CSV table of N, CA, C and O in Angstrom, one decimal:
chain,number,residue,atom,x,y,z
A,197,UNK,N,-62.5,75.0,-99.0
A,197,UNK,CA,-62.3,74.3,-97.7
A,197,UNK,C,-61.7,72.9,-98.0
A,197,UNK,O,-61.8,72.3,-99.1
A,198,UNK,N,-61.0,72.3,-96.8
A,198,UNK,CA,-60.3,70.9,-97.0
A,198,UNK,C,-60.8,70.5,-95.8
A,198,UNK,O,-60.9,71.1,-94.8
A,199,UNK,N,-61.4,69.2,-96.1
A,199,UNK,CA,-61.9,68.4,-95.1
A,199,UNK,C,-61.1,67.6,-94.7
A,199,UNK,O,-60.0,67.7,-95.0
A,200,UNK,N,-61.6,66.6,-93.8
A,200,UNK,CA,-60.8,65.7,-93.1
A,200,UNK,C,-60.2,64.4,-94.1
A,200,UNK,O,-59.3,63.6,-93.8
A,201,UNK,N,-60.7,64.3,-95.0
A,201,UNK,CA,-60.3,63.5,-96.0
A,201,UNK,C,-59.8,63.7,-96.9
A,201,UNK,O,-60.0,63.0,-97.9
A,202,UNK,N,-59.3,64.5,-97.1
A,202,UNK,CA,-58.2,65.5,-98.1
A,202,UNK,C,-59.1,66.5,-99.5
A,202,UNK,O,-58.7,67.3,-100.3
A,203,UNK,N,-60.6,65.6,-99.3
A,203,UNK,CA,-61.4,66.3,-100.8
A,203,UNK,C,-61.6,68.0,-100.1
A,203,UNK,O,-61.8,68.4,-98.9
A,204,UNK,N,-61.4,68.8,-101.7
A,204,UNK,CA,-61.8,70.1,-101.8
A,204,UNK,C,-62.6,70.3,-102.1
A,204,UNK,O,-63.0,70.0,-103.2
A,205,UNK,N,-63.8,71.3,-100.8
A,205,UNK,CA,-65.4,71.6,-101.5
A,205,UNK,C,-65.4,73.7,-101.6
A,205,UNK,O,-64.7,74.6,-101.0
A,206,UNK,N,-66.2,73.6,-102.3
A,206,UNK,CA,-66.4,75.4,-103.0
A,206,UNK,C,-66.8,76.0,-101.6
A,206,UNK,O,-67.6,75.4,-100.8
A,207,UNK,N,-66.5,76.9,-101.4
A,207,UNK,CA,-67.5,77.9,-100.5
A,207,UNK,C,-68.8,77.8,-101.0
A,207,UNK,O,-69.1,77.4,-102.1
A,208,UNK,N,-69.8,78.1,-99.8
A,208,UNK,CA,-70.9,78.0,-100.0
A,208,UNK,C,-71.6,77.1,-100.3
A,208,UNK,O,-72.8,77.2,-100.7
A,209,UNK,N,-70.7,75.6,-100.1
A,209,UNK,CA,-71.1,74.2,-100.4
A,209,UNK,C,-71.5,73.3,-99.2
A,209,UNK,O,-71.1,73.6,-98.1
A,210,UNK,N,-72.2,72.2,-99.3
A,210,UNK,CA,-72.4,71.2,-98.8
A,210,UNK,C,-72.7,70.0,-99.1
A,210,UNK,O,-73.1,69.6,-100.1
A,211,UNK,N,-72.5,69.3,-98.0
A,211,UNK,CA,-72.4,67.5,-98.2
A,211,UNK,C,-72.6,66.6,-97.0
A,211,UNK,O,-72.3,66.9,-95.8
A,212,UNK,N,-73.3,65.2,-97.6
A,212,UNK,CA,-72.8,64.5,-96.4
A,212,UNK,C,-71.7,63.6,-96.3
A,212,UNK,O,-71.1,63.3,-97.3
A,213,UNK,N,-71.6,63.2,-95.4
A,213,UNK,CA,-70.2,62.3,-95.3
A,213,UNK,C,-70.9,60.9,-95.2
A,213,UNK,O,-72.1,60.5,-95.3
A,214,UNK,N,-69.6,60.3,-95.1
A,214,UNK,CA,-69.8,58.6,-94.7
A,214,UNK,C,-70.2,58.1,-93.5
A,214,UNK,O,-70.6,57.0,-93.2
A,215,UNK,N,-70.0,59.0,-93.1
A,215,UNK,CA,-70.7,59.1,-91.3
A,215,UNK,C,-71.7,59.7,-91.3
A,215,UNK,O,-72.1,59.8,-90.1
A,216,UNK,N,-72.3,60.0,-91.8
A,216,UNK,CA,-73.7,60.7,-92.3
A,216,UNK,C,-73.8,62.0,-91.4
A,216,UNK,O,-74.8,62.3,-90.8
A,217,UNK,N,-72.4,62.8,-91.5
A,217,UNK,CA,-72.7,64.1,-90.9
A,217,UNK,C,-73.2,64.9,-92.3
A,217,UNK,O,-73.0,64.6,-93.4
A,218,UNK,N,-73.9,66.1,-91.8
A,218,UNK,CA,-73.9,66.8,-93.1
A,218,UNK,C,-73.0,68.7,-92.6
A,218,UNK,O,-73.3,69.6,-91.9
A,219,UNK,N,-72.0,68.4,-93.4
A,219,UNK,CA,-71.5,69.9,-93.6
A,219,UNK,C,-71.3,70.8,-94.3
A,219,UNK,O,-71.6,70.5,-95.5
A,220,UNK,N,-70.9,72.0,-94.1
A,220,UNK,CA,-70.9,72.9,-95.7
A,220,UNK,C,-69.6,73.9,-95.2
A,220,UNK,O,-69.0,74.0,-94.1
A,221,UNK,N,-69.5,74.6,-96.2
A,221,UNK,CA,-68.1,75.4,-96.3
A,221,UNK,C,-68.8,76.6,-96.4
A,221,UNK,O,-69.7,76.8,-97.2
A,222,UNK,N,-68.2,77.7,-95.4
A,222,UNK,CA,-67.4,79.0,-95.9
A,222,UNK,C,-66.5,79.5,-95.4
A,222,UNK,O,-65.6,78.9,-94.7
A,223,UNK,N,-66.6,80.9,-96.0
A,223,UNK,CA,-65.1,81.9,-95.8
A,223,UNK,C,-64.6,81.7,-94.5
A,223,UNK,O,-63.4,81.9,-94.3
A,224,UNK,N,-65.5,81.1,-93.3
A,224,UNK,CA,-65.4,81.2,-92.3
A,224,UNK,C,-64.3,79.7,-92.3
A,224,UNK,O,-63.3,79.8,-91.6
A,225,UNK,N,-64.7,78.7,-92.9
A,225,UNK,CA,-64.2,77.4,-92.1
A,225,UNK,C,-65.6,76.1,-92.7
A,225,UNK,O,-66.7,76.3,-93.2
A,226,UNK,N,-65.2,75.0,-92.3
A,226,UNK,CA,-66.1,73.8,-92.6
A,226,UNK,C,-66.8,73.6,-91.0
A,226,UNK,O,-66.2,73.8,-89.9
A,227,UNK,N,-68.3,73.2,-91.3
A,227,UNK,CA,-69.1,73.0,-89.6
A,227,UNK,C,-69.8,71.9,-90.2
A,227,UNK,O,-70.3,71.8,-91.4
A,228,UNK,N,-69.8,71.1,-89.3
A,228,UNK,CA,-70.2,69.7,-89.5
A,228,UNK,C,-71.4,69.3,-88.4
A,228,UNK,O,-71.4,70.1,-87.5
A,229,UNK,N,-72.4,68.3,-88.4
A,229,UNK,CA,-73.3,68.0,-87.3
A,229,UNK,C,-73.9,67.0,-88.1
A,229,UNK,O,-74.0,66.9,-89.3
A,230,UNK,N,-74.1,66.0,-87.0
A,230,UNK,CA,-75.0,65.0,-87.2
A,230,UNK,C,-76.0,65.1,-87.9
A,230,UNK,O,-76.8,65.9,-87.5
A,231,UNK,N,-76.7,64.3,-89.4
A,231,UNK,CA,-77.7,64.1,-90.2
A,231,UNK,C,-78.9,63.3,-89.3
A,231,UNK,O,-79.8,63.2,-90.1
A,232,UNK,N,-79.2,62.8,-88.2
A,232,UNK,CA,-79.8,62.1,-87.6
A,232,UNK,C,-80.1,62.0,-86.5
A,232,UNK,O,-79.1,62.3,-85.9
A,233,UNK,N,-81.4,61.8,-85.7
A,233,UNK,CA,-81.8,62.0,-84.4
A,233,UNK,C,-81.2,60.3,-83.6
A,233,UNK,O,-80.9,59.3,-84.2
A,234,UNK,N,-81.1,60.5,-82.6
A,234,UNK,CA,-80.8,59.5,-81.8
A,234,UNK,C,-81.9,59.1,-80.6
A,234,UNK,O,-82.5,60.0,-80.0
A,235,UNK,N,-82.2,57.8,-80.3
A,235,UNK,CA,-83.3,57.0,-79.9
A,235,UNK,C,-82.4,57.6,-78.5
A,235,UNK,O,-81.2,57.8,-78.6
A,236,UNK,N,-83.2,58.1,-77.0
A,236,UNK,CA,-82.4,58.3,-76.0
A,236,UNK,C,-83.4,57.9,-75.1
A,236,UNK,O,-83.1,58.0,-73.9
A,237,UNK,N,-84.9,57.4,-75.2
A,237,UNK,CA,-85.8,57.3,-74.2
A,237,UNK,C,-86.6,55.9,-74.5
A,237,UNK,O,-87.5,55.7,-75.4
A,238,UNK,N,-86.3,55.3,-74.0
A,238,UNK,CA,-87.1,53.8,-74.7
A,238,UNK,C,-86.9,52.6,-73.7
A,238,UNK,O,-86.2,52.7,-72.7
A,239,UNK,N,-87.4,51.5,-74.1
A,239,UNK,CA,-87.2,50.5,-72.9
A,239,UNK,C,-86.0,49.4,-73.2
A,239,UNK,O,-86.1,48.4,-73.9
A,240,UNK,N,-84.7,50.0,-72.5
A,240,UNK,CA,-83.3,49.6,-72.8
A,240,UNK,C,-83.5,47.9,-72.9
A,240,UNK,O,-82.9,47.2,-73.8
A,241,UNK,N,-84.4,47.3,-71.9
A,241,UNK,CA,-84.2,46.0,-71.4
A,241,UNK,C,-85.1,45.2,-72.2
A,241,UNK,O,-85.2,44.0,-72.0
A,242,UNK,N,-85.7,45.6,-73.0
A,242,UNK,CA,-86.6,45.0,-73.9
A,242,UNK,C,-86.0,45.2,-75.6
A,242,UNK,O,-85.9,44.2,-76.4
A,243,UNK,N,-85.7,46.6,-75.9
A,243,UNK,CA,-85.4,46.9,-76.7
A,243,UNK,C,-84.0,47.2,-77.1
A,243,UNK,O,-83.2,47.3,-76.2
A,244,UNK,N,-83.6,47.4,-78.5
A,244,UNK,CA,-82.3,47.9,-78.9
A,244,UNK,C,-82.8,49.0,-80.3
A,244,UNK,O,-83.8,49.1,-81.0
A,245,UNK,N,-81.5,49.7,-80.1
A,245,UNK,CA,-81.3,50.9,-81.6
A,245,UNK,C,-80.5,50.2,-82.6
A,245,UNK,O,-79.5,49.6,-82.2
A,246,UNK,N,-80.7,50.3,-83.7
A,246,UNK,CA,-79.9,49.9,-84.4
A,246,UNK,C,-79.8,51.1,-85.7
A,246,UNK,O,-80.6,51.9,-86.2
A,247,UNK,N,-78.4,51.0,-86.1
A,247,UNK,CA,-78.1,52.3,-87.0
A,247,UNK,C,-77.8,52.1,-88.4
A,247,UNK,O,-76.6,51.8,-88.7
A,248,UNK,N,-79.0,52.4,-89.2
A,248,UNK,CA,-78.7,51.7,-90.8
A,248,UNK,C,-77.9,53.5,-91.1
A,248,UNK,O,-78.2,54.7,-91.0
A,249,UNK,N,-76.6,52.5,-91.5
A,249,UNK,CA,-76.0,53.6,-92.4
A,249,UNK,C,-76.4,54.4,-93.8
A,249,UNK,O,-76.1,55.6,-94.1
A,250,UNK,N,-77.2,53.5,-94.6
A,250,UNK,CA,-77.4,54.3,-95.8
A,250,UNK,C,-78.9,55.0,-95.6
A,250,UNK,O,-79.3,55.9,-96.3
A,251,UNK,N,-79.5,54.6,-94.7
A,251,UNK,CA,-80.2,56.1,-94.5
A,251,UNK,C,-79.7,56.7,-93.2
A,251,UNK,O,-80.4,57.6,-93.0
A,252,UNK,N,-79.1,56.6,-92.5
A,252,UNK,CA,-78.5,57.8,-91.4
A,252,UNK,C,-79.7,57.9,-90.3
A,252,UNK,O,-80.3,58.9,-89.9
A,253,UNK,N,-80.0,56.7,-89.9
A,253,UNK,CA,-81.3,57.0,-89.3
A,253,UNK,C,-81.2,55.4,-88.4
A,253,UNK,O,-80.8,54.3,-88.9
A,254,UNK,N,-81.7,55.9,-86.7
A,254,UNK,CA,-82.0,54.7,-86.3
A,254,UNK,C,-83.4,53.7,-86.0
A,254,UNK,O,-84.5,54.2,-85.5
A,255,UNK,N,-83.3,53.0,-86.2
A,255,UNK,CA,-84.5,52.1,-85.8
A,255,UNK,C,-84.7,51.5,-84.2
A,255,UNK,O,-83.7,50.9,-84.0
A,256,UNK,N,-85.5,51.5,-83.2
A,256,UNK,CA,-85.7,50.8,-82.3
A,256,UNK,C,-86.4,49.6,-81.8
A,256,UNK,O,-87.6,49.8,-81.5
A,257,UNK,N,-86.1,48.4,-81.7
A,257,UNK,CA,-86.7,47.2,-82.5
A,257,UNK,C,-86.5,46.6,-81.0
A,257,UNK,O,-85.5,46.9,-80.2
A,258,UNK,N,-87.6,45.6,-80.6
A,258,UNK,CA,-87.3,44.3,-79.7
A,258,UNK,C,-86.5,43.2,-80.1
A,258,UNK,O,-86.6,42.5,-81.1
A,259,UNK,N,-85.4,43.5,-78.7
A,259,UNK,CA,-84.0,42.5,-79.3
A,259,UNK,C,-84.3,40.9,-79.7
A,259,UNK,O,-83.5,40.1,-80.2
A,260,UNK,N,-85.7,40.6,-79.4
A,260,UNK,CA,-86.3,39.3,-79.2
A,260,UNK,C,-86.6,39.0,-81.0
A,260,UNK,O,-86.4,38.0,-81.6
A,261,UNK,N,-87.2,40.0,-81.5
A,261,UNK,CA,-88.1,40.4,-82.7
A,261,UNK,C,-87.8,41.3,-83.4
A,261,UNK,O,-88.5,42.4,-83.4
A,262,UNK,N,-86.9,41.2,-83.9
A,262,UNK,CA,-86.4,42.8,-85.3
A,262,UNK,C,-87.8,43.2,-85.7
A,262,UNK,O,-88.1,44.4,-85.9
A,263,UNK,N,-88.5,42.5,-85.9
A,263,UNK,CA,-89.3,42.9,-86.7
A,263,UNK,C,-90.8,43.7,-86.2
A,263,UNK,O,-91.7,44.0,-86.8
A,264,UNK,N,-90.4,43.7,-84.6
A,264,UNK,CA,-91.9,44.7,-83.9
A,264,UNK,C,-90.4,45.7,-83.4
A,264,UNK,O,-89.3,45.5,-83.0
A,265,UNK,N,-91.2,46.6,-83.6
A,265,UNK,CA,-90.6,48.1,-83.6
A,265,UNK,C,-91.4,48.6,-81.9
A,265,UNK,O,-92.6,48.3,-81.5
A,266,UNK,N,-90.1,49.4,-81.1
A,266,UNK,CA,-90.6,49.8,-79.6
A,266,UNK,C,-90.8,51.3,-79.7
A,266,UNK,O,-90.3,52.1,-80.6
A,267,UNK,N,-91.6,51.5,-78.8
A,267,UNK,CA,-91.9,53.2,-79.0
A,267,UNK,C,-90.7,53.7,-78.6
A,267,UNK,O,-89.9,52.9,-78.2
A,268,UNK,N,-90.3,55.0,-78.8
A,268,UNK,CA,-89.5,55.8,-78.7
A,268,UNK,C,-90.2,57.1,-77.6
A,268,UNK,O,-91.2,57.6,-78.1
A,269,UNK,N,-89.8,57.5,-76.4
A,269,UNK,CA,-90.4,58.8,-75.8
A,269,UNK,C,-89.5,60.2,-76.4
A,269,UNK,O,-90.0,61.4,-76.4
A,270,UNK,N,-88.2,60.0,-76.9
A,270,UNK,CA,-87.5,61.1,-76.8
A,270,UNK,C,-86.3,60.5,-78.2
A,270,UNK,O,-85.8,59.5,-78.7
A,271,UNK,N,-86.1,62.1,-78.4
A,271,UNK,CA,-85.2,61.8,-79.1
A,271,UNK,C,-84.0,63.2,-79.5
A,271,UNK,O,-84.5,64.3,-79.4
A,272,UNK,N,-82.6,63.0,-79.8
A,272,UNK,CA,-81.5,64.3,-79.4
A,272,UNK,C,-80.9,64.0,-81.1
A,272,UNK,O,-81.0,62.9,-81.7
A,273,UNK,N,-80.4,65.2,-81.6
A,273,UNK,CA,-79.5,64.8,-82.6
A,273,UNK,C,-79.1,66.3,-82.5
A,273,UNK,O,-78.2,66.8,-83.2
């Protein structure tokens, strides 16, 4: 398979990207999906998501205080 970035992976392989999707190859073709859940239920006006790339994962923090973490009700990935 050829990905979007010109590298060649084996059938029956997988990876993540730089985008922190994770995909794999077969006979069929390359299928790709999100490595990570997404914050979708939380208190917008109090809080923010933030998205550390090298773990592929977000945090939801009071925009006031990085450092106290807001509950989360829900989450999609």
């Amino acid at each position: 398979c050829l990905d979007e970035e010109g590298k060649v992976h084996e059938f029956d392989s997988s990876w993540r990207t730089e985008d922190c999707n994770d995909c794999s190859c077969s006979r069929t073709g390359i299928g790709c999906c999100t490595s990570y859940m997404r914050p979708v239920d939380y208190d917008e006006e109090k809080c923010e998501s933030i998205f550390n790339k090298e773990t592929c994962s977000y945090k939801v923090v009071e925009k006031d205080d990085h450092s106290k973490e807001c509950i989360v009700h829900s989450w999609v990935g």
